[in-house]
């Protein structure tokens, strides 16, 4: 993990992912004087989330980039969880094409100066990131979520709206703590694990598990929606 500048943007930025997270990102990015010039998304037929801003399939990106005359273009992969792994993979691909990763935080978010924010962070309105917290790459801290002192979020982790991580919590890669859940101090949520909305986590959650309820208990695949 290394500290990256937050809210420093090239004049033009693209978003990869054209639904809800894009709607969160654009006003923040544009508030700081940059412009979202295009959106990319691999969902066939998805309309642009912003009237007047073109949307293209991801395969068009190299061609589109070739037409930009070598200008520095920023990017954010605005794909929320449970797609943390995809967010990371696309982030690396875009970086490899020469695009510049940006990290953004809404002006109402509080980020302690000792917190370490990784590349590609997305921090929404009212979110809180306290002392010595460390965020890896491509983490999302959503609306009014709180990440307390000394928490460690590995790459691709997401804390959903209103969720609370107490101090010294660790989230593994691409772990997802859903809306309004609470994780008690010093616990570990494993890689790719999901903590359901409203859960209270009182024990470590293993890699890949989905845990729901108060206190949170893992549910099996057969209990989960087959969709
Ligand atoms: C945890 C979660 C991801 C599981 O989704 P899923 O795998 O599709 O699970 P299902 O909906 O099939 O539910 C499986 C069982 O768990 C229960 N369950 C699911 N989520 C639950 C929750 N948060 N709390 C309590 N029970 C829950 C269901 O009622 C169901 O039980 P049943 O079989 O007795 O009816 C989902 O329910 C959830 O909490 N999503 C929150 C999303 C969110 O916060 N989004 C923020 C976007 S910014």
mmCIF file of C-alpha atoms and ligand atoms in Angstrom:
data_model
loop_
_atom_site.group_PDB
_atom_site.id
_atom_site.type_symbol
_atom_site.label_atom_id
_atom_site.label_comp_id
_atom_site.label_asym_id
_atom_site.label_seq_id
_atom_site.Cartn_x
_atom_site.Cartn_y
_atom_site.Cartn_z
ATOM 1 C CA UNK A 1 0.000 0.000 0.000
ATOM 2 C CA UNK A 2 1.258 3.463 -0.740
ATOM 3 C CA UNK A 3 -0.311 6.857 -0.331
ATOM 4 C CA UNK A 4 -1.694 8.386 -3.496
ATOM 5 C CA UNK A 5 -3.071 11.885 -4.028
ATOM 6 C CA UNK A 6 -6.809 12.149 -3.529
ATOM 7 C CA UNK A 7 -8.902 14.545 -5.640
ATOM 8 C CA UNK A 8 -6.108 15.362 -8.050
ATOM 9 C CA UNK A 9 -7.299 14.762 -11.595
ATOM 10 C CA UNK A 10 -6.110 15.198 -15.173
ATOM 11 C CA UNK A 11 -8.519 17.526 -17.044
ATOM 12 C CA UNK A 12 -10.278 14.529 -18.679
ATOM 13 C CA UNK A 13 -11.382 11.394 -16.862
ATOM 14 C CA UNK A 14 -13.189 8.270 -18.063
ATOM 15 C CA UNK A 15 -15.336 5.999 -15.946
ATOM 16 C CA UNK A 16 -15.393 2.234 -16.528
ATOM 17 C CA UNK A 17 -18.773 1.030 -15.255
ATOM 18 C CA UNK A 18 -21.900 2.943 -16.242
ATOM 19 C CA UNK A 19 -24.420 2.478 -13.445
ATOM 20 C CA UNK A 20 -24.805 3.591 -9.805
ATOM 21 C CA UNK A 21 -21.161 3.991 -8.855
ATOM 22 C CA UNK A 22 -20.629 6.186 -11.945
ATOM 23 C CA UNK A 23 -23.440 8.443 -10.718
ATOM 24 C CA UNK A 24 -21.610 8.778 -7.404
ATOM 25 C CA UNK A 25 -18.229 9.418 -9.003
ATOM 26 C CA UNK A 26 -18.940 12.020 -11.651
ATOM 27 C CA UNK A 27 -20.186 14.898 -9.460
ATOM 28 C CA UNK A 28 -17.190 14.479 -7.155
ATOM 29 C CA UNK A 29 -14.678 14.417 -10.008
ATOM 30 C CA UNK A 30 -16.288 17.370 -11.790
ATOM 31 C CA UNK A 31 -16.490 19.398 -8.581
ATOM 32 C CA UNK A 32 -12.688 19.455 -8.662
ATOM 33 C CA UNK A 33 -12.611 20.868 -12.183
ATOM 34 C CA UNK A 34 -12.042 17.716 -14.240
ATOM 35 C CA UNK A 35 -14.554 16.461 -16.819
ATOM 36 C CA UNK A 36 -15.906 12.944 -17.332
ATOM 37 C CA UNK A 37 -15.516 12.675 -21.105
ATOM 38 C CA UNK A 38 -16.653 9.088 -21.736
ATOM 39 C CA UNK A 39 -18.042 6.024 -20.014
ATOM 40 C CA UNK A 40 -17.127 2.427 -20.846
ATOM 41 C CA UNK A 41 -19.207 -0.610 -19.915
ATOM 42 C CA UNK A 42 -19.353 -4.156 -21.227
ATOM 43 C CA UNK A 43 -23.116 -4.562 -20.731
ATOM 44 C CA UNK A 44 -24.679 -4.714 -24.206
ATOM 45 C CA UNK A 45 -27.154 -1.912 -24.867
ATOM 46 C CA UNK A 46 -26.576 -0.087 -21.580
ATOM 47 C CA UNK A 47 -27.542 3.574 -22.060
ATOM 48 C CA UNK A 48 -25.123 6.266 -20.955
ATOM 49 C CA UNK A 49 -25.720 7.258 -17.329
ATOM 50 C CA UNK A 50 -25.187 10.895 -18.353
ATOM 51 C CA UNK A 51 -27.032 12.584 -21.238
ATOM 52 C CA UNK A 52 -24.471 13.923 -23.692
ATOM 53 C CA UNK A 53 -21.632 11.725 -22.449
ATOM 54 C CA UNK A 54 -20.889 8.837 -24.826
ATOM 55 C CA UNK A 55 -20.794 5.230 -23.631
ATOM 56 C CA UNK A 56 -18.709 2.555 -25.379
ATOM 57 C CA UNK A 57 -17.979 -1.141 -24.845
ATOM 58 C CA UNK A 58 -14.638 -1.757 -23.143
ATOM 59 C CA UNK A 59 -13.191 -3.310 -26.324
ATOM 60 C CA UNK A 60 -13.362 0.161 -27.938
ATOM 61 C CA UNK A 61 -11.044 1.687 -25.371
ATOM 62 C CA UNK A 62 -7.709 1.253 -27.224
ATOM 63 C CA UNK A 63 -9.198 2.869 -30.383
ATOM 64 C CA UNK A 64 -10.784 5.668 -28.388
ATOM 65 C CA UNK A 65 -7.495 6.303 -26.615
ATOM 66 C CA UNK A 66 -5.597 6.414 -29.899
ATOM 67 C CA UNK A 67 -7.828 9.331 -30.928
ATOM 68 C CA UNK A 68 -7.018 11.455 -27.879
ATOM 69 C CA UNK A 69 -3.757 12.819 -29.261
ATOM 70 C CA UNK A 70 -1.617 11.598 -26.373
ATOM 71 C CA UNK A 71 -3.511 13.667 -23.767
ATOM 72 C CA UNK A 72 -3.269 12.493 -20.178
ATOM 73 C CA UNK A 73 -6.584 10.809 -19.327
ATOM 74 C CA UNK A 74 -7.602 9.766 -15.816
ATOM 75 C CA UNK A 75 -9.793 6.785 -15.010
ATOM 76 C CA UNK A 76 -11.874 5.265 -12.251
ATOM 77 C CA UNK A 77 -13.386 1.773 -12.403
ATOM 78 C CA UNK A 78 -16.858 2.538 -11.112
ATOM 79 C CA UNK A 79 -18.007 -1.049 -10.613
ATOM 80 C CA UNK A 80 -19.277 -1.779 -7.112
ATOM 81 C CA UNK A 81 -19.189 -5.069 -5.269
ATOM 82 C CA UNK A 82 -19.589 -8.004 -5.287
ATOM 83 C CA UNK A 83 -17.243 -7.312 -8.207
ATOM 84 C CA UNK A 84 -14.082 -6.250 -6.363
ATOM 85 C CA UNK A 85 -11.961 -8.729 -8.335
ATOM 86 C CA UNK A 86 -13.276 -7.388 -11.645
ATOM 87 C CA UNK A 87 -12.627 -3.838 -10.465
ATOM 88 C CA UNK A 88 -9.008 -4.742 -9.759
ATOM 89 C CA UNK A 89 -8.479 -6.583 -13.049
ATOM 90 C CA UNK A 90 -9.956 -3.745 -15.128
ATOM 91 C CA UNK A 91 -7.977 -1.183 -13.129
ATOM 92 C CA UNK A 92 -4.737 -2.971 -14.002
ATOM 93 C CA UNK A 93 -5.732 -3.292 -17.647
ATOM 94 C CA UNK A 94 -6.489 0.430 -17.977
ATOM 95 C CA UNK A 95 -3.266 1.354 -16.218
ATOM 96 C CA UNK A 96 -1.440 -0.884 -18.664
ATOM 97 C CA UNK A 97 -2.995 1.110 -21.531
ATOM 98 C CA UNK A 98 -1.397 4.270 -20.127
ATOM 99 C CA UNK A 99 -4.455 5.777 -18.434
ATOM 100 C CA UNK A 100 -3.888 7.519 -15.080
ATOM 101 C CA UNK A 101 -5.659 6.059 -12.028
ATOM 102 C CA UNK A 102 -7.475 8.614 -9.882
ATOM 103 C CA UNK A 103 -8.664 8.433 -6.279
ATOM 104 C CA UNK A 104 -11.563 10.575 -5.186
ATOM 105 C CA UNK A 105 -13.311 11.540 -1.959
ATOM 106 C CA UNK A 106 -16.470 13.603 -1.597
ATOM 107 C CA UNK A 107 -15.739 16.922 0.139
ATOM 108 C CA UNK A 108 -17.945 15.899 3.087
ATOM 109 C CA UNK A 109 -15.872 12.747 3.726
ATOM 110 C CA UNK A 110 -13.391 12.899 6.609
ATOM 111 C CA UNK A 111 -10.036 11.268 6.044
ATOM 112 C CA UNK A 112 -7.530 11.434 8.902
ATOM 113 C CA UNK A 113 -4.161 12.707 7.754
ATOM 114 C CA UNK A 114 -2.456 9.544 9.030
ATOM 115 C CA UNK A 115 -4.693 7.260 6.947
ATOM 116 C CA UNK A 116 -3.113 5.666 3.877
ATOM 117 C CA UNK A 117 -5.289 5.720 0.762
ATOM 118 C CA UNK A 118 -4.445 3.357 -2.095
ATOM 119 C CA UNK A 119 -4.709 3.854 -5.831
ATOM 120 C CA UNK A 120 -8.214 3.980 -7.300
ATOM 121 C CA UNK A 121 -10.007 4.695 -4.014
ATOM 122 C CA UNK A 122 -13.642 5.846 -4.155
ATOM 123 C CA UNK A 123 -14.852 7.563 -0.996
ATOM 124 C CA UNK A 124 -18.443 8.816 -0.912
ATOM 125 C CA UNK A 125 -20.340 11.562 0.888
ATOM 126 C CA UNK A 126 -20.168 11.476 4.667
ATOM 127 C CA UNK A 127 -17.694 8.592 4.825
ATOM 128 C CA UNK A 128 -15.110 8.525 7.597
ATOM 129 C CA UNK A 129 -11.605 7.043 7.472
ATOM 130 C CA UNK A 130 -9.822 7.397 10.796
ATOM 131 C CA UNK A 131 -6.270 7.394 12.129
ATOM 132 C CA UNK A 132 -3.784 4.954 10.633
ATOM 133 C CA UNK A 133 -6.399 3.169 8.561
ATOM 134 C CA UNK A 134 -4.848 1.678 5.425
ATOM 135 C CA UNK A 135 -6.753 1.173 2.199
ATOM 136 C CA UNK A 136 -5.304 -0.977 -0.570
ATOM 137 C CA UNK A 137 -6.029 -0.501 -4.278
ATOM 138 C CA UNK A 138 -9.535 0.041 -5.633
ATOM 139 C CA UNK A 139 -11.365 0.151 -2.307
ATOM 140 C CA UNK A 140 -14.824 1.716 -2.106
ATOM 141 C CA UNK A 141 -15.959 3.420 1.079
ATOM 142 C CA UNK A 142 -19.548 4.216 0.347
ATOM 143 C CA UNK A 143 -21.983 6.808 1.647
ATOM 144 C CA UNK A 144 -21.721 7.421 5.404
ATOM 145 C CA UNK A 145 -19.640 4.273 5.960
ATOM 146 C CA UNK A 146 -16.999 4.401 8.655
ATOM 147 C CA UNK A 147 -13.557 2.858 8.692
ATOM 148 C CA UNK A 148 -12.035 3.253 12.132
ATOM 149 C CA UNK A 149 -8.512 3.541 13.503
ATOM 150 C CA UNK A 150 -5.900 1.074 12.254
ATOM 151 C CA UNK A 151 -8.300 -0.838 10.017
ATOM 152 C CA UNK A 152 -6.631 -2.532 7.065
ATOM 153 C CA UNK A 153 -8.594 -2.974 3.832
ATOM 154 C CA UNK A 154 -6.916 -5.126 1.245
ATOM 155 C CA UNK A 155 -7.254 -4.514 -2.479
ATOM 156 C CA UNK A 156 -10.783 -4.369 -3.868
ATOM 157 C CA UNK A 157 -12.589 -4.321 -0.510
ATOM 158 C CA UNK A 158 -15.827 -2.361 -0.195
ATOM 159 C CA UNK A 159 -17.689 -0.926 2.773
ATOM 160 C CA UNK A 160 -21.304 -0.263 1.748
ATOM 161 C CA UNK A 161 -23.494 2.662 2.814
ATOM 162 C CA UNK A 162 -23.805 3.158 6.546
ATOM 163 C CA UNK A 163 -21.646 0.167 7.486
ATOM 164 C CA UNK A 164 -19.323 0.468 10.472
ATOM 165 C CA UNK A 165 -15.930 -1.119 10.892
ATOM 166 C CA UNK A 166 -14.749 -0.766 14.496
ATOM 167 C CA UNK A 167 -11.003 -0.316 15.134
ATOM 168 C CA UNK A 168 -8.283 -2.776 14.093
ATOM 169 C CA UNK A 169 -10.536 -4.648 11.679
ATOM 170 C CA UNK A 170 -9.057 -6.300 8.588
ATOM 171 C CA UNK A 171 -10.920 -6.860 5.321
ATOM 172 C CA UNK A 172 -9.383 -9.368 2.919
ATOM 173 C CA UNK A 173 -9.144 -8.846 -0.823
ATOM 174 C CA UNK A 174 -12.496 -8.044 -2.428
ATOM 175 C CA UNK A 175 -14.360 -8.509 0.854
ATOM 176 C CA UNK A 176 -17.717 -6.725 0.920
ATOM 177 C CA UNK A 177 -19.362 -5.399 4.079
ATOM 178 C CA UNK A 178 -22.950 -4.610 3.066
ATOM 179 C CA UNK A 179 -25.169 -1.699 4.030
ATOM 180 C CA UNK A 180 -25.552 -0.934 7.713
ATOM 181 C CA UNK A 181 -23.504 -3.901 8.958
ATOM 182 C CA UNK A 182 -21.176 -3.581 11.956
ATOM 183 C CA UNK A 183 -17.873 -5.402 12.393
ATOM 184 C CA UNK A 184 -16.643 -5.480 16.001
ATOM 185 C CA UNK A 185 -13.025 -4.557 16.873
ATOM 186 C CA UNK A 186 -10.009 -6.631 15.826
ATOM 187 C CA UNK A 187 -11.964 -9.034 13.614
ATOM 188 C CA UNK A 188 -10.956 -10.276 10.169
ATOM 189 C CA UNK A 189 -13.349 -10.605 7.239
ATOM 190 C CA UNK A 190 -11.735 -13.035 4.786
ATOM 191 C CA UNK A 191 -10.971 -12.482 1.133
ATOM 192 C CA UNK A 192 -14.102 -12.503 -1.087
ATOM 193 C CA UNK A 193 -16.317 -12.807 1.996
ATOM 194 C CA UNK A 194 -19.644 -10.969 2.215
ATOM 195 C CA UNK A 195 -21.189 -9.570 5.377
ATOM 196 C CA UNK A 196 -24.933 -9.115 4.734
ATOM 197 C CA UNK A 197 -26.823 -5.893 5.265
ATOM 198 C CA UNK A 198 -27.508 -5.133 8.921
ATOM 199 C CA UNK A 199 -25.322 -7.947 10.287
ATOM 200 C CA UNK A 200 -23.307 -7.614 13.470
ATOM 201 C CA UNK A 201 -20.065 -9.547 13.116
ATOM 202 C CA UNK A 202 -18.758 -10.927 16.412
ATOM 203 C CA UNK A 203 -16.266 -13.519 15.089
ATOM 204 C CA UNK A 204 -13.825 -13.737 12.192
ATOM 205 C CA UNK A 205 -15.472 -14.597 8.867
ATOM 206 C CA UNK A 206 -13.568 -17.086 6.655
ATOM 207 C CA UNK A 207 -12.506 -16.430 3.057
ATOM 208 C CA UNK A 208 -15.400 -16.663 0.609
ATOM 209 C CA UNK A 209 -18.131 -17.003 3.248
ATOM 210 C CA UNK A 210 -21.392 -15.042 3.268
ATOM 211 C CA UNK A 211 -22.509 -14.202 6.800
ATOM 212 C CA UNK A 212 -25.807 -12.590 7.780
ATOM 213 C CA UNK A 213 -27.776 -11.723 10.895
ATOM 214 C CA UNK A 214 -27.171 -10.658 14.484
ATOM 215 C CA UNK A 215 -24.838 -12.169 15.486
ATOM 216 C CA UNK A 216 -23.593 -12.874 11.953
ATOM 217 C CA UNK A 217 -23.523 -16.533 10.923
ATOM 218 C CA UNK A 218 -22.358 -17.967 7.599
ATOM 219 C CA UNK A 219 -25.075 -19.143 5.214
ATOM 220 C CA UNK A 220 -24.402 -21.991 2.833
ATOM 221 C CA UNK A 221 -24.554 -21.791 -0.952
ATOM 222 C CA UNK A 222 -27.794 -23.827 -0.963
ATOM 223 C CA UNK A 223 -29.429 -21.238 1.296
ATOM 224 C CA UNK A 224 -28.381 -18.519 -1.130
ATOM 225 C CA UNK A 225 -30.407 -17.354 -4.052
ATOM 226 C CA UNK A 226 -29.518 -19.582 -7.055
ATOM 227 C CA UNK A 227 -29.842 -16.613 -9.487
HETATM 228 C C1 LIG B 1 -25.843 -10.972 1.953
HETATM 229 C C2 LIG B 1 -26.472 -10.872 0.575
HETATM 230 C C3 LIG B 1 -25.456 -10.320 -0.429
HETATM 231 C C4 LIG B 1 -26.866 -12.293 0.209
HETATM 232 O O1 LIG B 1 -27.477 -12.311 -1.029
HETATM 233 P P1 LIG B 1 -27.922 -13.733 -1.664
HETATM 234 O O2 LIG B 1 -26.730 -14.642 -1.706
HETATM 235 O O3 LIG B 1 -28.587 -13.405 -2.957
HETATM 236 O O4 LIG B 1 -28.865 -14.323 -0.562
HETATM 237 P P2 LIG B 1 -30.454 -14.606 -0.640
HETATM 238 O O5 LIG B 1 -31.165 -13.337 -0.955
HETATM 239 O O6 LIG B 1 -30.666 -15.785 -1.527
HETATM 240 O O7 LIG B 1 -30.798 -15.019 0.866
HETATM 241 C C5 LIG B 1 -30.420 -16.295 1.409
HETATM 242 C C6 LIG B 1 -30.996 -16.382 2.789
HETATM 243 O O8 LIG B 1 -30.324 -15.467 3.657
HETATM 244 C C7 LIG B 1 -31.237 -14.502 4.188
HETATM 245 N N1 LIG B 1 -30.584 -13.201 4.128
HETATM 246 C C8 LIG B 1 -30.025 -12.610 3.035
HETATM 247 N N2 LIG B 1 -29.477 -11.448 3.351
HETATM 248 C C9 LIG B 1 -29.719 -11.264 4.667
HETATM 249 C C10 LIG B 1 -29.390 -10.238 5.552
HETATM 250 N N3 LIG B 1 -28.693 -9.153 5.153
HETATM 251 N N4 LIG B 1 -29.754 -10.376 6.856
HETATM 252 C C11 LIG B 1 -30.443 -11.470 7.262
HETATM 253 N N5 LIG B 1 -30.773 -12.499 6.454
HETATM 254 C C12 LIG B 1 -30.414 -12.387 5.173
HETATM 255 C C13 LIG B 1 -32.442 -14.538 3.258
HETATM 256 O O9 LIG B 1 -33.606 -14.121 3.914
HETATM 257 C C14 LIG B 1 -32.465 -15.973 2.865
HETATM 258 O O10 LIG B 1 -33.027 -16.719 3.909
HETATM 259 P P3 LIG B 1 -34.252 -17.746 3.639
HETATM 260 O O11 LIG B 1 -33.674 -18.781 2.722
HETATM 261 O O12 LIG B 1 -34.579 -18.273 5.008
HETATM 262 O O13 LIG B 1 -35.321 -16.954 3.007
HETATM 263 C C15 LIG B 1 -27.668 -9.909 0.502
HETATM 264 O O14 LIG B 1 -28.817 -10.433 1.056
HETATM 265 C C16 LIG B 1 -27.426 -8.551 1.179
HETATM 266 O O15 LIG B 1 -27.402 -8.364 2.398
HETATM 267 N N6 LIG B 1 -27.241 -7.551 0.320
HETATM 268 C C17 LIG B 1 -26.956 -6.212 0.726
HETATM 269 C C18 LIG B 1 -26.565 -5.428 -0.484
HETATM 270 C C19 LIG B 1 -25.999 -4.080 -0.127
HETATM 271 O O16 LIG B 1 -25.719 -3.703 0.991
HETATM 272 N N7 LIG B 1 -25.798 -3.312 -1.164
HETATM 273 C C20 LIG B 1 -25.224 -2.005 -1.026
HETATM 274 C C21 LIG B 1 -25.038 -1.469 -2.403
HETATM 275 S S1 LIG B 1 -24.257 0.110 -2.376
#
